[in-house]
Structure formats: structure tokens, C-alpha cells
């Protein structure tokens, strides 16, 4: 069993702690730290965690920690993960891998030089919904894939998040915040991306916070809040992706994959389950039963899978080859705009094996 030390005990940490404690047999949390000590103290008390570290450096120095789980804010991912790697720890980070492609490249270089694993979220692609979609595509249910569309629309997290300012600063915006779910799903279904193009905008220079903690305070917007991207995959398929914090309401498909024999409606990649809908000329819409485990909120599934990969001496399914390629795509849309056209990817990507069917729940191959 691999021992996990957690840096950052904010909003997302609860579901990680719940699942690590009660679901996955490959991992256990042995200690936590947070800049707000009260958060760490509350987690220690609720989940009976043995150790409370004064800071992340004390955590990194603990020889009992096998993997550092980085749950800090996006602009902090690079600094925390880099320090953990320099201390000789494997790293699993919340998305994105870094706030820029250059940050991701540096982290991967450090991990490779030291023989360490680094990877991370999202792990929703390992769930029942997207794994079922992959099986259908691989079996030819929609024929040859020719294209795809994906949409993530809303009016930003400032109305509900207790500390939303970072969503509008370096490392934020809808593409780095929500885009990882969509791009990770797409590359797992369609393979690696060859080049990207896009346009971006930021129509509102300020946002008004609606959360009770900062009600009425203003946020100065420093990043694009709408992205309109196009991706050409190595297979020749072309997909469009729109992510926006500027839309009050829309009726758009979440992800659709278009093939020579039919269309596949992919479930929300922010979650692990369904529904999965196959449309063919012969049968029309048909909801397909989920063929894999983990339809429920299974965050930490990727972390547990990394622990299993360490034990088996293989690459993790949510390893750096995926997270770095996804980061290059995410940041590539805006860089393509700056280049005045399209941007060729410098990273390549090959899908890892699909999830293994028939294992006991909470056990990974």
C-alpha cells in the first residue's frame, strides 16, 4: 500500500479523503498540511489522519510518504510539485499539471531525471462513462471517427465559490479550469492532437463576487474568459471545443463524437458515469449500459491507479505523457492566436490500456 501526503486541504480535498479512506485499497493518507492550519486540523480529526505537518517541506522530508497529492490552486501547482520532485517524491497533481506549458515541461524533465512518476487529474476518463464510450469507438460502433464537438458554458464560479479570485488570474480561466476534463476525454477517445487553432476573448473586465465570504467585492479579470478552439487529431479527425465563463444559459451538447456510421453522445467529463447515447440511422437514439466500474464520484481513482502502476512497474494511465499533452493543447489555443494561425504540437500521445473489467471494486490492476 502506498502512503499519501496531501498538500492543500481546500474544497476538492473532501471527496479525495472520502474515497482514499473508504474506497481504494492501494493507498492511505498518512499526513496533510495547508496554509490555513485549521483546515488541516479539521481533516486530521474527521478522517483520523496520523500526521499534521507544519508545512509542505516537513511533509516532503517524511520518508514514509510515497506520493505527494498536490491539491493546491492552479498557479501553485508548479512550485509545490517541483519541490516535491526535488525531495524525491512521486507526484499526483490536481489539474492542470502547470499554469503554463513551460511549467509542465520543467516538471516532467525533473521527474524523468530522478526516475519519479508525475501525473494527475482529471481521472474522470477512467470512470464507467468514458471507458464505455472508448469501448464503443474502438469496436467500431460509429465507424471511422471524422469529427467531434464539445462545449462547456456558464457564467463563472464567482457566484458560488468561497474564494473565486484565482479563476480570473494566471493559471485560471475556463480552459485551464474546465478544459482539462474535455481535452482529456477527447484524447482518450480519439488519440493525440496534431495541431490546434483558436480565438479567445474577455468581454468583462471585472467580476462581482456573490459568495458570502466576499459578497460584492470586485475581481479584475487578467485572463481570457471565452475560448473557441479547433483541434486536428493525428487520426485526421477534427474537433471544436468552446469553454466560456461568459454565458448565462445555453442548450448545447457536452461532447459528441461523429463517425461514418453514427454519433456518440459522451457524458459530462466532469463526472465518472453516464448516460452514454449511441445514435445510428438504423436504431436512432439508444442508451448504452455502462460496461465498466466507477460510475459514481470516484476522485482519487487516478491516484490509486498510479499507486498500482508503481507497484507493477508500468506507466500510469493518468501519467505525464497524458497530462503534459493535454496542457500543451489547453495552452495552445491562446498561443495559436498569438502566432496568428495554427500551432503544431511538440508532444505526442498514445493512449494507455483501457480499464480492466471484472476486478473487485476498489482494486486496480
mmCIF file of N, CA, C and O in Angstrom, residues 221-300:
data_model
loop_
_atom_site.group_PDB
_atom_site.id
_atom_site.type_symbol
_atom_site.label_atom_id
_atom_site.label_comp_id
_atom_site.label_asym_id
_atom_site.label_seq_id
_atom_site.Cartn_x
_atom_site.Cartn_y
_atom_site.Cartn_z
ATOM 1 N N UNK A 221 -10.238 40.959 -14.082
ATOM 2 C CA UNK A 221 -10.022 39.808 -14.955
ATOM 3 C C UNK A 221 -8.702 39.972 -15.701
ATOM 4 O O UNK A 221 -8.486 40.987 -16.380
ATOM 5 N N UNK A 222 -7.813 38.975 -15.593
ATOM 6 C CA UNK A 222 -6.484 39.054 -16.195
ATOM 7 C C UNK A 222 -6.236 37.966 -17.238
ATOM 8 O O UNK A 222 -5.132 37.897 -17.799
ATOM 9 N N UNK A 223 -7.241 37.115 -17.482
ATOM 10 C CA UNK A 223 -7.082 36.014 -18.439
ATOM 11 C C UNK A 223 -8.302 35.973 -19.350
ATOM 12 O O UNK A 223 -9.360 36.513 -19.014
ATOM 13 N N UNK A 224 -8.206 35.332 -20.525
ATOM 14 C CA UNK A 224 -9.399 35.160 -21.358
ATOM 15 C C UNK A 224 -10.474 34.362 -20.620
ATOM 16 O O UNK A 224 -10.173 33.455 -19.841
ATOM 17 N N UNK A 225 -11.732 34.721 -20.871
ATOM 18 C CA UNK A 225 -12.841 34.026 -20.222
ATOM 19 C C UNK A 225 -13.737 33.296 -21.221
ATOM 20 O O UNK A 225 -14.713 32.664 -20.826
ATOM 21 N N UNK A 226 -13.401 33.370 -22.511
ATOM 22 C CA UNK A 226 -14.039 32.546 -23.533
ATOM 23 C C UNK A 226 -12.982 32.074 -24.517
ATOM 24 O O UNK A 226 -12.159 32.875 -24.980
ATOM 25 N N UNK A 227 -12.994 30.773 -24.801
ATOM 26 C CA UNK A 227 -12.069 30.172 -25.749
ATOM 27 C C UNK A 227 -12.877 29.441 -26.816
ATOM 28 O O UNK A 227 -13.829 28.707 -26.497
ATOM 29 N N UNK A 228 -12.468 29.614 -28.063
ATOM 30 C CA UNK A 228 -13.083 28.917 -29.180
ATOM 31 C C UNK A 228 -11.955 28.211 -29.921
ATOM 32 O O UNK A 228 -11.184 28.850 -30.657
ATOM 33 N N UNK A 229 -11.828 26.910 -29.713
ATOM 34 C CA UNK A 229 -10.681 26.183 -30.219
ATOM 35 C C UNK A 229 -11.046 25.112 -31.224
ATOM 36 O O UNK A 229 -12.169 24.587 -31.225
ATOM 37 N N UNK A 230 -10.086 24.781 -32.080
ATOM 38 C CA UNK A 230 -10.232 23.673 -33.015
ATOM 39 C C UNK A 230 -8.985 22.808 -32.898
ATOM 40 O O UNK A 230 -7.865 23.312 -32.698
ATOM 41 N N UNK A 231 -9.193 21.496 -32.972
ATOM 42 C CA UNK A 231 -8.104 20.523 -32.837
ATOM 43 C C UNK A 231 -8.110 19.579 -34.027
ATOM 44 O O UNK A 231 -9.154 19.023 -34.367
ATOM 45 N N UNK A 232 -6.939 19.396 -34.624
ATOM 46 C CA UNK A 232 -6.761 18.349 -35.626
ATOM 47 C C UNK A 232 -6.014 17.200 -34.966
ATOM 48 O O UNK A 232 -4.917 17.389 -34.437
ATOM 49 N N UNK A 233 -6.621 16.026 -34.967
ATOM 50 C CA UNK A 233 -6.018 14.865 -34.317
ATOM 51 C C UNK A 233 -5.080 14.144 -35.280
ATOM 52 O O UNK A 233 -5.160 14.295 -36.501
ATOM 53 N N UNK A 234 -4.184 13.358 -34.711
ATOM 54 C CA UNK A 234 -3.256 12.578 -35.533
ATOM 55 C C UNK A 234 -4.009 11.650 -36.487
ATOM 56 O O UNK A 234 -3.527 11.358 -37.582
ATOM 57 N N UNK A 235 -5.205 11.228 -36.091
ATOM 58 C CA UNK A 235 -6.011 10.335 -36.921
ATOM 59 C C UNK A 235 -6.613 11.036 -38.127
ATOM 60 O O UNK A 235 -7.104 10.379 -39.047
ATOM 61 N N UNK A 236 -6.616 12.358 -38.126
ATOM 62 C CA UNK A 236 -7.260 13.138 -39.175
ATOM 63 C C UNK A 236 -8.599 13.713 -38.763
ATOM 64 O O UNK A 236 -9.139 14.596 -39.446
ATOM 65 N N UNK A 237 -9.176 13.227 -37.667
ATOM 66 C CA UNK A 237 -10.432 13.783 -37.163
ATOM 67 C C UNK A 237 -10.224 15.218 -36.697
ATOM 68 O O UNK A 237 -9.124 15.589 -36.256
ATOM 69 N N UNK A 238 -11.267 16.031 -36.796
ATOM 70 C CA UNK A 238 -11.210 17.434 -36.381
ATOM 71 C C UNK A 238 -12.300 17.682 -35.342
ATOM 72 O O UNK A 238 -13.445 17.243 -35.513
ATOM 73 N N UNK A 239 -11.951 18.382 -34.275
ATOM 74 C CA UNK A 239 -12.906 18.660 -33.206
ATOM 75 C C UNK A 239 -12.876 20.138 -32.849
ATOM 76 O O UNK A 239 -11.833 20.796 -32.937
ATOM 77 N N UNK A 240 -14.012 20.652 -32.424
ATOM 78 C CA UNK A 240 -14.090 22.015 -31.916
ATOM 79 C C UNK A 240 -14.405 21.963 -30.423
ATOM 80 O O UNK A 240 -15.116 21.053 -29.954
ATOM 81 N N UNK A 241 -13.868 22.911 -29.691
ATOM 82 C CA UNK A 241 -14.081 22.989 -28.243
ATOM 83 C C UNK A 241 -14.308 24.435 -27.853
ATOM 84 O O UNK A 241 -13.497 25.312 -28.175
ATOM 85 N N UNK A 242 -15.405 24.678 -27.150
ATOM 86 C CA UNK A 242 -15.706 26.007 -26.624
ATOM 87 C C UNK A 242 -15.813 25.916 -25.111
ATOM 88 O O UNK A 242 -16.534 25.065 -24.576
ATOM 89 N N UNK A 243 -15.066 26.768 -24.412
ATOM 90 C CA UNK A 243 -15.214 26.888 -22.959
ATOM 91 C C UNK A 243 -15.426 28.356 -22.635
ATOM 92 O O UNK A 243 -14.717 29.218 -23.157
ATOM 93 N N UNK A 244 -16.399 28.656 -21.782
ATOM 94 C CA UNK A 244 -16.717 30.057 -21.522
ATOM 95 C C UNK A 244 -17.257 30.269 -20.121
ATOM 96 O O UNK A 244 -18.070 29.474 -19.621
ATOM 97 N N UNK A 245 -16.808 31.361 -19.505
ATOM 98 C CA UNK A 245 -17.380 31.870 -18.257
ATOM 99 C C UNK A 245 -18.288 33.079 -18.534
ATOM 100 O O UNK A 245 -18.614 33.823 -17.613
ATOM 101 N N UNK A 246 -18.701 33.268 -19.787
ATOM 102 C CA UNK A 246 -19.408 34.489 -20.173
ATOM 103 C C UNK A 246 -20.850 34.247 -20.635
ATOM 104 O O UNK A 246 -21.481 35.157 -21.171
ATOM 105 N N UNK A 247 -21.385 33.053 -20.399
ATOM 106 C CA UNK A 247 -22.683 32.692 -20.962
ATOM 107 C C UNK A 247 -23.649 32.336 -19.827
ATOM 108 O O UNK A 247 -23.361 31.467 -18.997
ATOM 109 N N UNK A 248 -24.803 32.991 -19.819
ATOM 110 C CA UNK A 248 -25.794 32.734 -18.764
ATOM 111 C C UNK A 248 -26.580 31.451 -18.991
ATOM 112 O O UNK A 248 -26.990 30.796 -18.044
ATOM 113 N N UNK A 249 -26.826 31.083 -20.227
ATOM 114 C CA UNK A 249 -27.588 29.875 -20.490
ATOM 115 C C UNK A 249 -27.398 29.434 -21.924
ATOM 116 O O UNK A 249 -27.346 30.254 -22.840
ATOM 117 N N UNK A 250 -27.269 28.126 -22.140
ATOM 118 C CA UNK A 250 -27.093 27.599 -23.494
ATOM 119 C C UNK A 250 -27.621 26.174 -23.534
ATOM 120 O O UNK A 250 -27.627 25.474 -22.515
ATOM 121 N N UNK A 251 -28.075 25.757 -24.700
ATOM 122 C CA UNK A 251 -28.515 24.382 -24.910
ATOM 123 C C UNK A 251 -27.629 23.778 -25.987
ATOM 124 O O UNK A 251 -27.927 23.822 -27.175
ATOM 125 N N UNK A 252 -26.522 23.226 -25.547
ATOM 126 C CA UNK A 252 -25.505 22.702 -26.445
ATOM 127 C C UNK A 252 -25.097 21.305 -25.981
ATOM 128 O O UNK A 252 -25.173 20.995 -24.780
ATOM 129 N N UNK A 253 -24.657 20.451 -26.886
ATOM 130 C CA UNK A 253 -24.165 19.131 -26.463
ATOM 131 C C UNK A 253 -22.897 19.281 -25.643
ATOM 132 O O UNK A 253 -22.131 20.237 -25.836
ATOM 133 N N UNK A 254 -22.694 18.385 -24.696
ATOM 134 C CA UNK A 254 -21.471 18.422 -23.891
ATOM 135 C C UNK A 254 -20.304 17.916 -24.738
ATOM 136 O O UNK A 254 -19.351 18.644 -24.991
ATOM 137 N N UNK A 255 -20.350 16.679 -25.167
ATOM 138 C CA UNK A 255 -19.391 16.137 -26.133
ATOM 139 C C UNK A 255 -20.159 15.209 -27.071
ATOM 140 O O UNK A 255 -20.887 14.326 -26.616
ATOM 141 N N UNK A 256 -19.967 15.398 -28.360
ATOM 142 C CA UNK A 256 -20.481 14.470 -29.358
ATOM 143 C C UNK A 256 -19.343 14.045 -30.274
ATOM 144 O O UNK A 256 -18.534 14.880 -30.691
ATOM 145 N N UNK A 257 -19.290 12.751 -30.580
ATOM 146 C CA UNK A 257 -18.299 12.195 -31.493
ATOM 147 C C UNK A 257 -19.032 11.737 -32.744
ATOM 148 O O UNK A 257 -20.009 10.978 -32.653
ATOM 149 N N UNK A 258 -18.567 12.180 -33.907
ATOM 150 C CA UNK A 258 -19.250 11.896 -35.164
ATOM 151 C C UNK A 258 -18.442 10.888 -35.983
ATOM 152 O O UNK A 258 -17.239 11.087 -36.211
ATOM 153 N N UNK A 259 -19.122 9.816 -36.404
ATOM 154 C CA UNK A 259 -18.460 8.780 -37.179
ATOM 155 C C UNK A 259 -19.159 8.498 -38.482
ATOM 156 O O UNK A 259 -20.252 9.022 -38.750
ATOM 157 N N UNK A 260 -18.559 7.660 -39.293
ATOM 158 C CA UNK A 260 -19.107 7.330 -40.608
ATOM 159 C C UNK A 260 -20.374 6.485 -40.521
ATOM 160 O O UNK A 260 -21.118 6.380 -41.492
ATOM 161 N N UNK A 261 -20.640 5.908 -39.335
ATOM 162 C CA UNK A 261 -21.821 5.053 -39.166
ATOM 163 C C UNK A 261 -22.793 5.569 -38.114
ATOM 164 O O UNK A 261 -23.872 4.990 -37.935
ATOM 165 N N UNK A 262 -22.441 6.614 -37.395
ATOM 166 C CA UNK A 262 -23.329 7.098 -36.354
ATOM 167 C C UNK A 262 -22.676 8.150 -35.484
ATOM 168 O O UNK A 262 -21.556 8.607 -35.748
ATOM 169 N N UNK A 263 -23.385 8.530 -34.424
ATOM 170 C CA UNK A 263 -22.935 9.567 -33.490
ATOM 171 C C UNK A 263 -22.955 9.019 -32.068
ATOM 172 O O UNK A 263 -23.870 8.271 -31.694
ATOM 173 N N UNK A 264 -21.957 9.406 -31.280
ATOM 174 C CA UNK A 264 -21.877 9.006 -29.879
ATOM 175 C C UNK A 264 -21.957 10.252 -29.012
ATOM 176 O O UNK A 264 -21.161 11.182 -29.178
ATOM 177 N N UNK A 265 -22.947 10.282 -28.106
ATOM 178 C CA UNK A 265 -23.071 11.378 -27.153
ATOM 179 C C UNK A 265 -22.395 10.953 -25.856
ATOM 180 O O UNK A 265 -22.846 10.026 -25.185
ATOM 181 N N UNK A 266 -21.331 11.661 -25.538
ATOM 182 C CA UNK A 266 -20.476 11.325 -24.406
ATOM 183 C C UNK A 266 -20.986 12.044 -23.167
ATOM 184 O O UNK A 266 -21.355 13.226 -23.229
ATOM 185 N N UNK A 267 -20.998 11.387 -22.010
ATOM 186 C CA UNK A 267 -21.476 12.069 -20.795
ATOM 187 C C UNK A 267 -20.531 13.170 -20.340
ATOM 188 O O UNK A 267 -19.391 13.274 -20.805
ATOM 189 N N UNK A 268 -20.996 13.994 -19.432
ATOM 190 C CA UNK A 268 -20.234 15.110 -18.888
ATOM 191 C C UNK A 268 -18.888 14.596 -18.355
ATOM 192 O O UNK A 268 -18.845 13.787 -17.425
ATOM 193 N N UNK A 269 -17.753 15.062 -18.919
ATOM 194 C CA UNK A 269 -16.451 14.542 -18.495
ATOM 195 C C UNK A 269 -16.009 15.030 -17.124
ATOM 196 O O UNK A 269 -14.961 14.611 -16.629
ATOM 197 N N UNK A 270 -16.799 15.910 -16.504
ATOM 198 C CA UNK A 270 -16.518 16.324 -15.131
ATOM 199 C C UNK A 270 -16.925 15.249 -14.136
ATOM 200 O O UNK A 270 -16.587 15.326 -12.959
ATOM 201 N N UNK A 271 -17.643 14.239 -14.604
ATOM 202 C CA UNK A 271 -18.141 13.161 -13.758
ATOM 203 C C UNK A 271 -17.696 11.815 -14.306
ATOM 204 O O UNK A 271 -17.117 11.735 -15.380
ATOM 205 N N UNK A 272 -17.992 10.778 -13.595
ATOM 206 C CA UNK A 272 -17.463 9.454 -13.911
ATOM 207 C C UNK A 272 -18.468 8.550 -14.631
ATOM 208 O O UNK A 272 -18.068 7.573 -15.247
ATOM 209 N N UNK A 273 -19.763 8.867 -14.546
ATOM 210 C CA UNK A 273 -20.777 7.965 -15.056
ATOM 211 C C UNK A 273 -21.363 8.362 -16.390
ATOM 212 O O UNK A 273 -20.700 8.978 -17.229
ATOM 213 N N UNK A 274 -22.646 8.038 -16.603
ATOM 214 C CA UNK A 274 -23.331 8.218 -17.875
ATOM 215 C C UNK A 274 -24.261 9.418 -17.858
ATOM 216 O O UNK A 274 -24.151 10.279 -16.981
ATOM 217 N N UNK A 275 -25.221 9.484 -18.821
ATOM 218 C CA UNK A 275 -25.553 8.428 -19.782
ATOM 219 C C UNK A 275 -24.700 8.477 -21.051
ATOM 220 O O UNK A 275 -24.181 9.522 -21.427
ATOM 221 N N UNK A 276 -24.603 7.307 -21.699
ATOM 222 C CA UNK A 276 -23.950 7.158 -22.984
ATOM 223 C C UNK A 276 -25.037 6.866 -24.015
ATOM 224 O O UNK A 276 -25.792 5.900 -23.853
ATOM 225 N N UNK A 277 -25.114 7.695 -25.057
ATOM 226 C CA UNK A 277 -26.173 7.539 -26.067
ATOM 227 C C UNK A 277 -25.536 7.340 -27.434
ATOM 228 O O UNK A 277 -24.740 8.164 -27.890
ATOM 229 N N UNK A 278 -25.904 6.229 -28.080
ATOM 230 C CA UNK A 278 -25.450 5.913 -29.428
ATOM 231 C C UNK A 278 -26.584 6.178 -30.407
ATOM 232 O O UNK A 278 -27.703 5.689 -30.221
ATOM 233 N N UNK A 279 -26.300 6.965 -31.438
ATOM 234 C CA UNK A 279 -27.302 7.231 -32.480
ATOM 235 C C UNK A 279 -26.829 6.626 -33.795
ATOM 236 O O UNK A 279 -25.716 6.912 -34.260
ATOM 237 N N UNK A 280 -27.655 5.775 -34.379
ATOM 238 C CA UNK A 280 -27.384 5.214 -35.694
ATOM 239 C C UNK A 280 -28.611 5.408 -36.572
ATOM 240 O O UNK A 280 -29.736 5.528 -36.065
ATOM 241 N N UNK A 281 -28.434 5.436 -37.890
ATOM 242 C CA UNK A 281 -29.591 5.569 -38.781
ATOM 243 C C UNK A 281 -30.598 4.448 -38.612
ATOM 244 O O UNK A 281 -31.804 4.648 -38.781
ATOM 245 N N UNK A 282 -30.102 3.268 -38.244
ATOM 246 C CA UNK A 282 -30.980 2.111 -38.137
ATOM 247 C C UNK A 282 -31.843 2.138 -36.874
ATOM 248 O O UNK A 282 -33.031 1.792 -36.910
ATOM 249 N N UNK A 283 -31.266 2.565 -35.751
ATOM 250 C CA UNK A 283 -31.958 2.460 -34.465
ATOM 251 C C UNK A 283 -32.270 3.809 -33.832
ATOM 252 O O UNK A 283 -32.962 3.850 -32.806
ATOM 253 N N UNK A 284 -31.796 4.900 -34.381
ATOM 254 C CA UNK A 284 -31.979 6.181 -33.733
ATOM 255 C C UNK A 284 -31.181 6.245 -32.447
ATOM 256 O O UNK A 284 -30.092 5.680 -32.342
ATOM 257 N N UNK A 285 -31.694 6.952 -31.421
ATOM 258 C CA UNK A 285 -31.005 7.078 -30.133
ATOM 259 C C UNK A 285 -31.183 5.818 -29.305
ATOM 260 O O UNK A 285 -32.299 5.323 -29.131
ATOM 261 N N UNK A 286 -30.081 5.343 -28.736
ATOM 262 C CA UNK A 286 -30.089 4.146 -27.904
ATOM 263 C C UNK A 286 -29.147 4.366 -26.720
ATOM 264 O O UNK A 286 -27.949 4.575 -26.914
ATOM 265 N N UNK A 287 -29.674 4.367 -25.507
ATOM 266 C CA UNK A 287 -28.803 4.498 -24.344
ATOM 267 C C UNK A 287 -28.103 3.175 -24.088
ATOM 268 O O UNK A 287 -28.733 2.128 -23.988
ATOM 269 N N UNK A 288 -26.782 3.246 -23.976
ATOM 270 C CA UNK A 288 -25.958 2.048 -23.846
ATOM 271 C C UNK A 288 -25.633 1.807 -22.378
ATOM 272 O O UNK A 288 -25.172 2.726 -21.684
ATOM 273 N N UNK A 289 -25.853 0.589 -21.881
ATOM 274 C CA UNK A 289 -25.484 0.285 -20.493
ATOM 275 C C UNK A 289 -23.989 0.488 -20.268
ATOM 276 O O UNK A 289 -23.168 0.192 -21.147
ATOM 277 N N UNK A 290 -23.634 0.989 -19.105
ATOM 278 C CA UNK A 290 -22.229 1.200 -18.777
ATOM 279 C C UNK A 290 -21.543 -0.146 -18.581
ATOM 280 O O UNK A 290 -22.035 -1.008 -17.854
ATOM 281 N N UNK A 291 -20.393 -0.304 -19.235
ATOM 282 C CA UNK A 291 -19.714 -1.598 -19.253
ATOM 283 C C UNK A 291 -18.593 -1.696 -18.223
ATOM 284 O O UNK A 291 -18.002 -2.767 -18.074
ATOM 285 N N UNK A 292 -18.308 -0.596 -17.516
ATOM 286 C CA UNK A 292 -17.178 -0.566 -16.590
ATOM 287 C C UNK A 292 -17.633 -0.117 -15.205
ATOM 288 O O UNK A 292 -18.741 0.382 -15.025
ATOM 289 N N UNK A 293 -16.746 -0.305 -14.248
ATOM 290 C CA UNK A 293 -16.985 0.117 -12.865
ATOM 291 C C UNK A 293 -16.710 1.614 -12.726
ATOM 292 O O UNK A 293 -16.239 2.271 -13.641
ATOM 293 N N UNK A 294 -17.015 2.140 -11.563
ATOM 294 C CA UNK A 294 -16.790 3.530 -11.159
ATOM 295 C C UNK A 294 -17.690 4.518 -11.891
ATOM 296 O O UNK A 294 -17.217 5.450 -12.542
ATOM 297 N N UNK A 295 -19.014 4.354 -11.762
ATOM 298 C CA UNK A 295 -19.934 5.365 -12.301
ATOM 299 C C UNK A 295 -20.154 6.528 -11.339
ATOM 300 O O UNK A 295 -20.646 7.581 -11.750
ATOM 301 N N UNK A 296 -19.820 6.341 -10.053
ATOM 302 C CA UNK A 296 -20.053 7.365 -9.042
ATOM 303 C C UNK A 296 -18.840 8.292 -8.946
ATOM 304 O O UNK A 296 -17.841 8.096 -9.634
ATOM 305 N N UNK A 297 -18.934 9.314 -8.121
ATOM 306 C CA UNK A 297 -17.826 10.251 -7.952
ATOM 307 C C UNK A 297 -16.634 9.515 -7.333
ATOM 308 O O UNK A 297 -16.599 9.256 -6.134
ATOM 309 N N UNK A 298 -15.661 9.200 -8.166
ATOM 310 C CA UNK A 298 -14.540 8.348 -7.754
ATOM 311 C C UNK A 298 -13.210 9.083 -7.775
ATOM 312 O O UNK A 298 -12.165 8.487 -8.030
ATOM 313 N N UNK A 299 -13.231 10.411 -7.521
ATOM 314 C CA UNK A 299 -11.967 11.150 -7.497
ATOM 315 C C UNK A 299 -10.989 10.494 -6.518
ATOM 316 O O UNK A 299 -11.378 10.076 -5.440
ATOM 317 N N UNK A 300 -9.757 10.418 -6.946
ATOM 318 C CA UNK A 300 -8.656 9.633 -6.360
ATOM 319 C C UNK A 300 -8.489 8.306 -7.067
ATOM 320 O O UNK A 300 -7.541 7.570 -6.783
#
